[in-house]
């Protein structure tokens, strides 16, 4: 299992790194839960059980992108919102034969509490970075796991990926106004957690990143226009999910926070304008054939 490494965060809590995102292993007294399953072809569940010495039957997805969902089929229970479930098996052009995709979803909703009685996890639906995406609050340990909705590199507001034949986008990208509401939802509960554990670009990060992203989104709504060069930390035009020039994307920055957003989708009212297609080369690759 050299494909994976693990690092202890606190007692019974680990970050597991492999292909794709950082996944988190949260162990209760008898069982453990994974947050996201990464994009390795190897069995992340088997590795996780070796790390914590407990059964790891369940995984909960923060969102539908395949770098977070490819290993879902190794688990007995896959928790996801209905929105996440629709495109979690879109392989981003990777060979589907290499991944365990014959699994079902257990649908969760905003406010649900999953996990064991001694390690309850609260679901906070944000529906922003991708359709139906969530943050997860470890109630007793005061830890927030926001998936790709917050990190120190950049937050991407890209369209959803194809969910059915003939689609290029499942829906347009979230507006900056939608993102501001998502951050506000986390700000409203910030007294319930102490640290934030994103899925990319390092963790933990402090709660000050909430106010940084909130202020950045507010400034964009107020007329600040970011750079047409969207490249930044760990993100450049060599990547398939980098915005195409025709998609009219910008990188907005404030006090270290960076938001990649469509300049045609600042407010919710902008949806009537439509959006260039495709937004990225990855959307073209991930299109489901008719």
PDB file of C-alpha atoms in Angstrom:
ATOM      1  CA  UNK A   1       0.000   0.000   0.000  1.00  0.00           C
ATOM      2  CA  UNK A   2       2.875   2.373  -0.794  1.00  0.00           C
ATOM      3  CA  UNK A   3       0.359   4.429  -2.777  1.00  0.00           C
ATOM      4  CA  UNK A   4      -0.866   5.976   0.508  1.00  0.00           C
ATOM      5  CA  UNK A   5       0.657   7.788   3.452  1.00  0.00           C
ATOM      6  CA  UNK A   6      -0.994   8.737   6.735  1.00  0.00           C
ATOM      7  CA  UNK A   7      -0.441  11.433   9.328  1.00  0.00           C
ATOM      8  CA  UNK A   8      -2.022  11.644  12.776  1.00  0.00           C
ATOM      9  CA  UNK A   9      -3.848  14.896  13.507  1.00  0.00           C
ATOM     10  CA  UNK A  10      -5.221  14.179  16.977  1.00  0.00           C
ATOM     11  CA  UNK A  11      -6.147  10.937  18.723  1.00  0.00           C
ATOM     12  CA  UNK A  12      -8.105   8.665  16.355  1.00  0.00           C
ATOM     13  CA  UNK A  13      -7.977  11.241  13.538  1.00  0.00           C
ATOM     14  CA  UNK A  14      -5.728  10.977  10.487  1.00  0.00           C
ATOM     15  CA  UNK A  15      -5.185  12.533   7.080  1.00  0.00           C
ATOM     16  CA  UNK A  16      -4.550   9.969   4.350  1.00  0.00           C
ATOM     17  CA  UNK A  17      -2.785  11.126   1.214  1.00  0.00           C
ATOM     18  CA  UNK A  18      -2.672   9.333  -2.107  1.00  0.00           C
ATOM     19  CA  UNK A  19      -3.832  10.155  -5.608  1.00  0.00           C
ATOM     20  CA  UNK A  20      -6.439  12.928  -5.722  1.00  0.00           C
ATOM     21  CA  UNK A  21      -7.456  14.773  -2.578  1.00  0.00           C
ATOM     22  CA  UNK A  22      -6.458  14.543   1.061  1.00  0.00           C
ATOM     23  CA  UNK A  23      -8.898  12.138   2.721  1.00  0.00           C
ATOM     24  CA  UNK A  24      -9.657  12.127   6.435  1.00  0.00           C
ATOM     25  CA  UNK A  25     -10.092   9.121   8.727  1.00  0.00           C
ATOM     26  CA  UNK A  26     -12.231   9.740  11.807  1.00  0.00           C
ATOM     27  CA  UNK A  27     -12.326   6.821  14.229  1.00  0.00           C
ATOM     28  CA  UNK A  28     -14.911   6.235  16.906  1.00  0.00           C
ATOM     29  CA  UNK A  29     -14.660   3.687  19.684  1.00  0.00           C
ATOM     30  CA  UNK A  30     -15.597   0.728  17.474  1.00  0.00           C
ATOM     31  CA  UNK A  31     -15.806   1.985  13.894  1.00  0.00           C
ATOM     32  CA  UNK A  32     -14.354   4.714  11.719  1.00  0.00           C
ATOM     33  CA  UNK A  33     -15.631   6.913   8.874  1.00  0.00           C
ATOM     34  CA  UNK A  34     -13.694   8.210   5.876  1.00  0.00           C
ATOM     35  CA  UNK A  35     -14.218  11.691   4.489  1.00  0.00           C
ATOM     36  CA  UNK A  36     -13.672  11.353   0.721  1.00  0.00           C
ATOM     37  CA  UNK A  37     -12.031   8.383  -0.978  1.00  0.00           C
ATOM     38  CA  UNK A  38      -9.451   9.970  -3.272  1.00  0.00           C
ATOM     39  CA  UNK A  39      -8.567   8.865  -6.807  1.00  0.00           C
ATOM     40  CA  UNK A  40      -6.195   5.960  -6.269  1.00  0.00           C
ATOM     41  CA  UNK A  41      -6.856   2.628  -7.944  1.00  0.00           C
ATOM     42  CA  UNK A  42      -5.629   0.961  -4.743  1.00  0.00           C
ATOM     43  CA  UNK A  43      -7.848   0.007  -1.801  1.00  0.00           C
ATOM     44  CA  UNK A  44      -7.914   3.040   0.487  1.00  0.00           C
ATOM     45  CA  UNK A  45     -10.277   1.281   2.891  1.00  0.00           C
ATOM     46  CA  UNK A  46      -7.800  -1.509   3.521  1.00  0.00           C
ATOM     47  CA  UNK A  47      -5.058   1.029   4.182  1.00  0.00           C
ATOM     48  CA  UNK A  48      -7.294   3.062   6.502  1.00  0.00           C
ATOM     49  CA  UNK A  49      -8.262   0.026   8.546  1.00  0.00           C
ATOM     50  CA  UNK A  50      -4.579  -0.739   9.017  1.00  0.00           C
ATOM     51  CA  UNK A  51      -3.991   2.808  10.220  1.00  0.00           C
ATOM     52  CA  UNK A  52      -6.745   2.976  12.840  1.00  0.00           C
ATOM     53  CA  UNK A  53      -7.216  -0.701  13.749  1.00  0.00           C
ATOM     54  CA  UNK A  54     -10.991  -0.498  13.294  1.00  0.00           C
ATOM     55  CA  UNK A  55     -13.514  -1.374  10.629  1.00  0.00           C
ATOM     56  CA  UNK A  56     -14.022   1.462   8.122  1.00  0.00           C
ATOM     57  CA  UNK A  57     -17.314   0.604   6.450  1.00  0.00           C
ATOM     58  CA  UNK A  58     -18.473   4.118   5.551  1.00  0.00           C
ATOM     59  CA  UNK A  59     -17.255   7.014   3.434  1.00  0.00           C
ATOM     60  CA  UNK A  60     -18.936  10.403   3.107  1.00  0.00           C
ATOM     61  CA  UNK A  61     -18.234  12.544   0.034  1.00  0.00           C
ATOM     62  CA  UNK A  62     -17.794  16.290   0.391  1.00  0.00           C
ATOM     63  CA  UNK A  63     -18.627  16.634  -3.303  1.00  0.00           C
ATOM     64  CA  UNK A  64     -18.916  14.753  -6.570  1.00  0.00           C
ATOM     65  CA  UNK A  65     -15.531  15.299  -8.225  1.00  0.00           C
ATOM     66  CA  UNK A  66     -13.765  12.056  -9.074  1.00  0.00           C
ATOM     67  CA  UNK A  67     -10.566  13.008  -7.253  1.00  0.00           C
ATOM     68  CA  UNK A  68     -12.745  12.697  -4.108  1.00  0.00           C
ATOM     69  CA  UNK A  69     -15.000   9.762  -5.086  1.00  0.00           C
ATOM     70  CA  UNK A  70     -13.015   7.226  -7.125  1.00  0.00           C
ATOM     71  CA  UNK A  71     -12.458   4.905  -4.152  1.00  0.00           C
ATOM     72  CA  UNK A  72     -16.100   4.897  -3.025  1.00  0.00           C
ATOM     73  CA  UNK A  73     -16.686   1.325  -4.187  1.00  0.00           C
ATOM     74  CA  UNK A  74     -14.258  -0.062  -1.611  1.00  0.00           C
ATOM     75  CA  UNK A  75     -16.751   0.875   1.141  1.00  0.00           C
ATOM     76  CA  UNK A  76     -20.041  -0.714   2.220  1.00  0.00           C
ATOM     77  CA  UNK A  77     -21.853   2.603   2.721  1.00  0.00           C
ATOM     78  CA  UNK A  78     -21.342   5.734   0.603  1.00  0.00           C
ATOM     79  CA  UNK A  79     -22.966   8.851   2.060  1.00  0.00           C
ATOM     80  CA  UNK A  80     -23.728  11.629  -0.413  1.00  0.00           C
ATOM     81  CA  UNK A  81     -26.330  14.279  -1.063  1.00  0.00           C
ATOM     82  CA  UNK A  82     -28.599  13.703  -4.033  1.00  0.00           C
ATOM     83  CA  UNK A  83     -26.663  16.346  -5.962  1.00  0.00           C
ATOM     84  CA  UNK A  84     -23.339  14.648  -5.277  1.00  0.00           C
ATOM     85  CA  UNK A  85     -24.680  11.231  -6.265  1.00  0.00           C
ATOM     86  CA  UNK A  86     -25.593  12.368  -9.776  1.00  0.00           C
ATOM     87  CA  UNK A  87     -22.020  12.802 -11.044  1.00  0.00           C
ATOM     88  CA  UNK A  88     -19.774  11.062  -8.496  1.00  0.00           C
ATOM     89  CA  UNK A  89     -19.116   8.254 -10.988  1.00  0.00           C
ATOM     90  CA  UNK A  90     -18.033  10.613 -13.777  1.00  0.00           C
ATOM     91  CA  UNK A  91     -14.398   9.487 -14.084  1.00  0.00           C
ATOM     92  CA  UNK A  92     -13.032  12.724 -15.605  1.00  0.00           C
ATOM     93  CA  UNK A  93     -11.921  10.692 -18.620  1.00  0.00           C
ATOM     94  CA  UNK A  94     -10.059   8.039 -16.598  1.00  0.00           C
ATOM     95  CA  UNK A  95     -10.581   4.381 -17.482  1.00  0.00           C
ATOM     96  CA  UNK A  96     -13.674   3.288 -15.495  1.00  0.00           C
ATOM     97  CA  UNK A  97     -12.451  -0.318 -15.519  1.00  0.00           C
ATOM     98  CA  UNK A  98      -9.717   0.657 -13.063  1.00  0.00           C
ATOM     99  CA  UNK A  99     -12.148   1.733 -10.331  1.00  0.00           C
ATOM    100  CA  UNK A 100     -14.862   0.011  -8.243  1.00  0.00           C
ATOM    101  CA  UNK A 101     -17.957   1.819  -9.529  1.00  0.00           C
ATOM    102  CA  UNK A 102     -20.637  -0.779  -8.776  1.00  0.00           C
ATOM    103  CA  UNK A 103     -22.017   0.760  -5.600  1.00  0.00           C
ATOM    104  CA  UNK A 104     -25.106   2.585  -4.345  1.00  0.00           C
ATOM    105  CA  UNK A 105     -25.512   5.792  -2.354  1.00  0.00           C
ATOM    106  CA  UNK A 106     -27.068   6.466   1.019  1.00  0.00           C
ATOM    107  CA  UNK A 107     -28.568   9.918   0.556  1.00  0.00           C
ATOM    108  CA  UNK A 108     -27.956  12.563   3.215  1.00  0.00           C
ATOM    109  CA  UNK A 109     -29.289  16.099   3.614  1.00  0.00           C
ATOM    110  CA  UNK A 110     -28.407  19.368   5.275  1.00  0.00           C
ATOM    111  CA  UNK A 111     -28.545  19.011   9.058  1.00  0.00           C
ATOM    112  CA  UNK A 112     -28.258  15.225   9.136  1.00  0.00           C
ATOM    113  CA  UNK A 113     -25.946  13.676  11.733  1.00  0.00           C
ATOM    114  CA  UNK A 114     -24.069  10.540  10.712  1.00  0.00           C
ATOM    115  CA  UNK A 115     -21.237   8.497  12.203  1.00  0.00           C
ATOM    116  CA  UNK A 116     -21.178   6.752  15.553  1.00  0.00           C
ATOM    117  CA  UNK A 117     -22.757   7.971  18.776  1.00  0.00           C
ATOM    118  CA  UNK A 118     -19.312   8.752  20.186  1.00  0.00           C
ATOM    119  CA  UNK A 119     -18.164  10.549  16.982  1.00  0.00           C
ATOM    120  CA  UNK A 120     -21.198  12.368  15.509  1.00  0.00           C
ATOM    121  CA  UNK A 121     -20.685  14.242  12.238  1.00  0.00           C
ATOM    122  CA  UNK A 122     -23.059  17.001  11.141  1.00  0.00           C
ATOM    123  CA  UNK A 123     -23.777  17.615   7.450  1.00  0.00           C
ATOM    124  CA  UNK A 124     -23.771  21.238   6.240  1.00  0.00           C
ATOM    125  CA  UNK A 125     -24.933  21.541   2.639  1.00  0.00           C
ATOM    126  CA  UNK A 126     -23.299  24.414   0.742  1.00  0.00           C
ATOM    127  CA  UNK A 127     -24.194  23.546  -2.883  1.00  0.00           C
ATOM    128  CA  UNK A 128     -21.533  25.851  -4.302  1.00  0.00           C
ATOM    129  CA  UNK A 129     -18.183  24.441  -5.508  1.00  0.00           C
ATOM    130  CA  UNK A 130     -20.181  21.603  -7.080  1.00  0.00           C
ATOM    131  CA  UNK A 131     -23.843  20.503  -7.011  1.00  0.00           C
ATOM    132  CA  UNK A 132     -24.945  19.383  -3.550  1.00  0.00           C
ATOM    133  CA  UNK A 133     -21.509  19.742  -1.976  1.00  0.00           C
ATOM    134  CA  UNK A 134     -21.150  19.744   1.801  1.00  0.00           C
ATOM    135  CA  UNK A 135     -18.936  20.609   4.727  1.00  0.00           C
ATOM    136  CA  UNK A 136     -18.735  18.167   7.630  1.00  0.00           C
ATOM    137  CA  UNK A 137     -18.592  19.232  11.272  1.00  0.00           C
ATOM    138  CA  UNK A 138     -16.963  16.850  13.756  1.00  0.00           C
ATOM    139  CA  UNK A 139     -19.134  18.021  16.638  1.00  0.00           C
ATOM    140  CA  UNK A 140     -17.200  16.765  19.638  1.00  0.00           C
ATOM    141  CA  UNK A 141     -13.719  17.462  18.285  1.00  0.00           C
ATOM    142  CA  UNK A 142     -14.664  20.899  16.909  1.00  0.00           C
ATOM    143  CA  UNK A 143     -13.178  20.256  13.452  1.00  0.00           C
ATOM    144  CA  UNK A 144     -14.626  21.418  10.121  1.00  0.00           C
ATOM    145  CA  UNK A 145     -13.983  19.548   6.866  1.00  0.00           C
ATOM    146  CA  UNK A 146     -15.074  21.803   3.962  1.00  0.00           C
ATOM    147  CA  UNK A 147     -13.884  19.735   0.986  1.00  0.00           C
ATOM    148  CA  UNK A 148     -12.856  22.184  -1.753  1.00  0.00           C
ATOM    149  CA  UNK A 149     -14.916  25.130  -0.498  1.00  0.00           C
ATOM    150  CA  UNK A 150     -11.969  26.613   1.407  1.00  0.00           C
ATOM    151  CA  UNK A 151      -8.205  26.286   1.130  1.00  0.00           C
ATOM    152  CA  UNK A 152      -5.041  28.355   0.989  1.00  0.00           C
ATOM    153  CA  UNK A 153      -4.471  27.829  -2.745  1.00  0.00           C
ATOM    154  CA  UNK A 154      -7.679  28.800  -4.497  1.00  0.00           C
ATOM    155  CA  UNK A 155     -11.375  28.008  -4.528  1.00  0.00           C
ATOM    156  CA  UNK A 156     -12.776  27.140  -7.961  1.00  0.00           C
ATOM    157  CA  UNK A 157     -16.258  28.133  -9.082  1.00  0.00           C
ATOM    158  CA  UNK A 158     -16.588  25.924 -12.172  1.00  0.00           C
ATOM    159  CA  UNK A 159     -19.697  24.352 -13.736  1.00  0.00           C
ATOM    160  CA  UNK A 160     -20.895  20.935 -12.631  1.00  0.00           C
ATOM    161  CA  UNK A 161     -19.755  17.934 -14.681  1.00  0.00           C
ATOM    162  CA  UNK A 162     -21.977  15.871 -16.949  1.00  0.00           C
ATOM    163  CA  UNK A 163     -24.578  13.732 -15.198  1.00  0.00           C
ATOM    164  CA  UNK A 164     -26.380  12.175 -18.164  1.00  0.00           C
ATOM    165  CA  UNK A 165     -25.775  11.487 -21.860  1.00  0.00           C
ATOM    166  CA  UNK A 166     -25.404  14.542 -24.027  1.00  0.00           C
ATOM    167  CA  UNK A 167     -24.416  16.897 -21.235  1.00  0.00           C
ATOM    168  CA  UNK A 168     -21.313  19.040 -21.129  1.00  0.00           C
ATOM    169  CA  UNK A 169     -22.240  20.853 -17.900  1.00  0.00           C
ATOM    170  CA  UNK A 170     -24.763  19.575 -15.380  1.00  0.00           C
ATOM    171  CA  UNK A 171     -25.409  23.189 -14.404  1.00  0.00           C
ATOM    172  CA  UNK A 172     -23.642  26.557 -14.694  1.00  0.00           C
ATOM    173  CA  UNK A 173     -20.927  27.572 -12.280  1.00  0.00           C
ATOM    174  CA  UNK A 174     -21.970  29.084  -8.979  1.00  0.00           C
ATOM    175  CA  UNK A 175     -22.102  32.863  -8.917  1.00  0.00           C
ATOM    176  CA  UNK A 176     -19.925  34.834  -6.538  1.00  0.00           C
ATOM    177  CA  UNK A 177     -23.153  35.780  -4.735  1.00  0.00           C
ATOM    178  CA  UNK A 178     -23.890  32.082  -4.181  1.00  0.00           C
ATOM    179  CA  UNK A 179     -20.381  31.573  -2.826  1.00  0.00           C
ATOM    180  CA  UNK A 180     -20.828  34.463  -0.400  1.00  0.00           C
ATOM    181  CA  UNK A 181     -23.971  32.784   0.972  1.00  0.00           C
ATOM    182  CA  UNK A 182     -22.089  29.509   1.394  1.00  0.00           C
ATOM    183  CA  UNK A 183     -19.317  31.210   3.354  1.00  0.00           C
ATOM    184  CA  UNK A 184     -21.903  33.056   5.441  1.00  0.00           C
ATOM    185  CA  UNK A 185     -23.406  29.693   6.403  1.00  0.00           C
ATOM    186  CA  UNK A 186     -20.030  28.632   7.793  1.00  0.00           C
ATOM    187  CA  UNK A 187     -19.445  31.991   9.470  1.00  0.00           C
ATOM    188  CA  UNK A 188     -22.775  31.532  11.258  1.00  0.00           C
ATOM    189  CA  UNK A 189     -21.473  28.378  13.000  1.00  0.00           C
ATOM    190  CA  UNK A 190     -17.819  29.327  13.465  1.00  0.00           C
ATOM    191  CA  UNK A 191     -18.159  29.179  17.241  1.00  0.00           C
ATOM    192  CA  UNK A 192     -18.714  25.409  16.826  1.00  0.00           C
ATOM    193  CA  UNK A 193     -15.248  24.593  15.441  1.00  0.00           C
ATOM    194  CA  UNK A 194     -11.647  25.595  16.089  1.00  0.00           C
ATOM    195  CA  UNK A 195      -9.792  24.507  12.943  1.00  0.00           C
ATOM    196  CA  UNK A 196     -10.553  23.833   9.285  1.00  0.00           C
ATOM    197  CA  UNK A 197      -9.262  20.830   7.334  1.00  0.00           C
ATOM    198  CA  UNK A 198      -9.475  21.364   3.554  1.00  0.00           C
ATOM    199  CA  UNK A 199      -8.963  18.625   0.972  1.00  0.00           C
ATOM    200  CA  UNK A 200      -6.075  20.356  -0.838  1.00  0.00           C
ATOM    201  CA  UNK A 201      -3.099  22.646  -0.208  1.00  0.00           C
ATOM    202  CA  UNK A 202      -2.480  21.780   3.420  1.00  0.00           C
ATOM    203  CA  UNK A 203      -4.306  21.659   6.751  1.00  0.00           C
ATOM    204  CA  UNK A 204      -5.259  22.774   9.271  1.00  0.00           C
ATOM    205  CA  UNK A 205      -6.075  26.363   8.481  1.00  0.00           C
ATOM    206  CA  UNK A 206      -7.494  28.896  10.907  1.00  0.00           C
ATOM    207  CA  UNK A 207     -10.961  30.420  10.995  1.00  0.00           C
ATOM    208  CA  UNK A 208      -9.540  33.700   9.708  1.00  0.00           C
ATOM    209  CA  UNK A 209      -9.769  32.167   6.223  1.00  0.00           C
ATOM    210  CA  UNK A 210     -13.546  32.412   6.472  1.00  0.00           C
ATOM    211  CA  UNK A 211     -13.391  36.174   6.866  1.00  0.00           C
ATOM    212  CA  UNK A 212     -10.789  36.432   4.099  1.00  0.00           C
ATOM    213  CA  UNK A 213     -12.966  34.606   1.571  1.00  0.00           C
ATOM    214  CA  UNK A 214     -16.053  36.435   2.763  1.00  0.00           C
ATOM    215  CA  UNK A 215     -14.380  39.804   2.229  1.00  0.00           C
ATOM    216  CA  UNK A 216     -13.020  38.749  -1.156  1.00  0.00           C
ATOM    217  CA  UNK A 217     -16.459  37.698  -2.387  1.00  0.00           C
ATOM    218  CA  UNK A 218     -17.972  40.906  -1.007  1.00  0.00           C
ATOM    219  CA  UNK A 219     -15.387  42.996  -2.855  1.00  0.00           C
ATOM    220  CA  UNK A 220     -16.040  41.205  -6.148  1.00  0.00           C
ATOM    221  CA  UNK A 221     -19.748  41.852  -5.711  1.00  0.00           C
ATOM    222  CA  UNK A 222     -18.860  45.485  -5.062  1.00  0.00           C
ATOM    223  CA  UNK A 223     -17.095  45.864  -8.406  1.00  0.00           C
ATOM    224  CA  UNK A 224     -13.541  44.636  -7.843  1.00  0.00           C
ATOM    225  CA  UNK A 225     -12.385  42.762 -10.945  1.00  0.00           C
ATOM    226  CA  UNK A 226      -9.745  40.081 -10.606  1.00  0.00           C
ATOM    227  CA  UNK A 227      -6.937  39.225 -12.978  1.00  0.00           C
ATOM    228  CA  UNK A 228      -7.616  37.513 -16.316  1.00  0.00           C
ATOM    229  CA  UNK A 229      -4.595  35.319 -15.493  1.00  0.00           C
ATOM    230  CA  UNK A 230      -6.147  32.588 -13.349  1.00  0.00           C
ATOM    231  CA  UNK A 231      -2.871  30.798 -12.597  1.00  0.00           C
ATOM    232  CA  UNK A 232      -1.656  30.580  -9.019  1.00  0.00           C
ATOM    233  CA  UNK A 233      -0.400  28.181  -6.389  1.00  0.00           C
ATOM    234  CA  UNK A 234      -0.614  24.651  -7.778  1.00  0.00           C
ATOM    235  CA  UNK A 235      -2.933  25.761 -10.589  1.00  0.00           C
ATOM    236  CA  UNK A 236      -1.944  26.645 -14.149  1.00  0.00           C
ATOM    237  CA  UNK A 237      -2.875  26.267 -17.796  1.00  0.00           C
ATOM    238  CA  UNK A 238      -1.269  22.815 -18.045  1.00  0.00           C
ATOM    239  CA  UNK A 239      -4.179  21.433 -15.988  1.00  0.00           C
ATOM    240  CA  UNK A 240      -7.311  20.128 -17.673  1.00  0.00           C
ATOM    241  CA  UNK A 241      -9.566  21.931 -15.184  1.00  0.00           C
ATOM    242  CA  UNK A 242      -7.980  25.333 -15.873  1.00  0.00           C
ATOM    243  CA  UNK A 243     -10.499  27.766 -17.421  1.00  0.00           C
ATOM    244  CA  UNK A 244     -10.378  28.292 -21.166  1.00  0.00           C
ATOM    245  CA  UNK A 245      -9.962  31.910 -22.274  1.00  0.00           C
ATOM    246  CA  UNK A 246     -13.371  31.861 -23.941  1.00  0.00           C
ATOM    247  CA  UNK A 247     -15.021  31.117 -20.569  1.00  0.00           C
ATOM    248  CA  UNK A 248     -14.172  34.615 -19.210  1.00  0.00           C
ATOM    249  CA  UNK A 249     -12.775  33.599 -15.826  1.00  0.00           C
ATOM    250  CA  UNK A 250     -10.862  35.733 -13.332  1.00  0.00           C
ATOM    251  CA  UNK A 251      -8.692  35.218 -10.260  1.00  0.00           C
ATOM    252  CA  UNK A 252      -9.739  37.494  -7.431  1.00  0.00           C
ATOM    253  CA  UNK A 253      -7.395  37.836  -4.437  1.00  0.00           C
ATOM    254  CA  UNK A 254      -7.618  39.335  -0.970  1.00  0.00           C
ATOM    255  CA  UNK A 255      -5.305  38.819   2.013  1.00  0.00           C
ATOM    256  CA  UNK A 256      -4.144  35.421   0.726  1.00  0.00           C
ATOM    257  CA  UNK A 257      -7.573  34.154  -0.344  1.00  0.00           C
ATOM    258  CA  UNK A 258      -8.009  33.414  -4.064  1.00  0.00           C
ATOM    259  CA  UNK A 259     -11.267  32.803  -5.891  1.00  0.00           C
ATOM    260  CA  UNK A 260     -11.457  31.586  -9.499  1.00  0.00           C
ATOM    261  CA  UNK A 261     -14.817  32.795 -10.784  1.00  0.00           C
ATOM    262  CA  UNK A 262     -16.652  33.468 -14.028  1.00  0.00           C
ATOM    263  CA  UNK A 263     -16.817  37.205 -14.716  1.00  0.00           C
ATOM    264  CA  UNK A 264     -20.205  36.633 -16.357  1.00  0.00           C
ATOM    265  CA  UNK A 265     -21.629  35.122 -13.149  1.00  0.00           C
ATOM    266  CA  UNK A 266     -21.134  37.621 -10.351  1.00  0.00           C
ATOM    267  CA  UNK A 267     -24.734  37.799  -9.109  1.00  0.00           C
ATOM    268  CA  UNK A 268     -27.487  35.190  -9.239  1.00  0.00           C
ATOM    269  CA  UNK A 269     -29.362  37.428 -11.679  1.00  0.00           C
ATOM    270  CA  UNK A 270     -26.520  36.901 -14.185  1.00  0.00           C
ATOM    271  CA  UNK A 271     -27.634  33.346 -14.943  1.00  0.00           C
ATOM    272  CA  UNK A 272     -29.951  34.673 -17.642  1.00  0.00           C
ATOM    273  CA  UNK A 273     -26.843  35.654 -19.640  1.00  0.00           C
ATOM    274  CA  UNK A 274     -25.781  32.033 -20.135  1.00  0.00           C
ATOM    275  CA  UNK A 275     -22.202  30.795 -20.013  1.00  0.00           C
ATOM    276  CA  UNK A 276     -19.565  29.908 -22.642  1.00  0.00           C
ATOM    277  CA  UNK A 277     -19.031  26.191 -23.261  1.00  0.00           C
ATOM    278  CA  UNK A 278     -16.910  24.399 -22.408  1.00  0.00           C
ATOM    279  CA  UNK A 279     -15.510  26.105 -19.311  1.00  0.00           C
ATOM    280  CA  UNK A 280     -12.443  23.839 -19.173  1.00  0.00           C
ATOM    281  CA  UNK A 281     -10.851  21.060 -21.180  1.00  0.00           C
ATOM    282  CA  UNK A 282     -11.851  18.648 -18.396  1.00  0.00           C
ATOM    283  CA  UNK A 283     -15.511  19.398 -19.040  1.00  0.00           C
ATOM    284  CA  UNK A 284     -14.975  18.410 -22.654  1.00  0.00           C
ATOM    285  CA  UNK A 285     -13.184  15.225 -21.612  1.00  0.00           C
ATOM    286  CA  UNK A 286     -15.874  14.411 -19.044  1.00  0.00           C
ATOM    287  CA  UNK A 287     -18.814  14.832 -21.402  1.00  0.00           C
ATOM    288  CA  UNK A 288     -21.003  11.733 -21.385  1.00  0.00           C
ATOM    289  CA  UNK A 289     -21.583  10.544 -24.978  1.00  0.00           C
ATOM    290  CA  UNK A 290     -25.121  10.362 -26.371  1.00  0.00           C
TER     291      UNK A 290
END
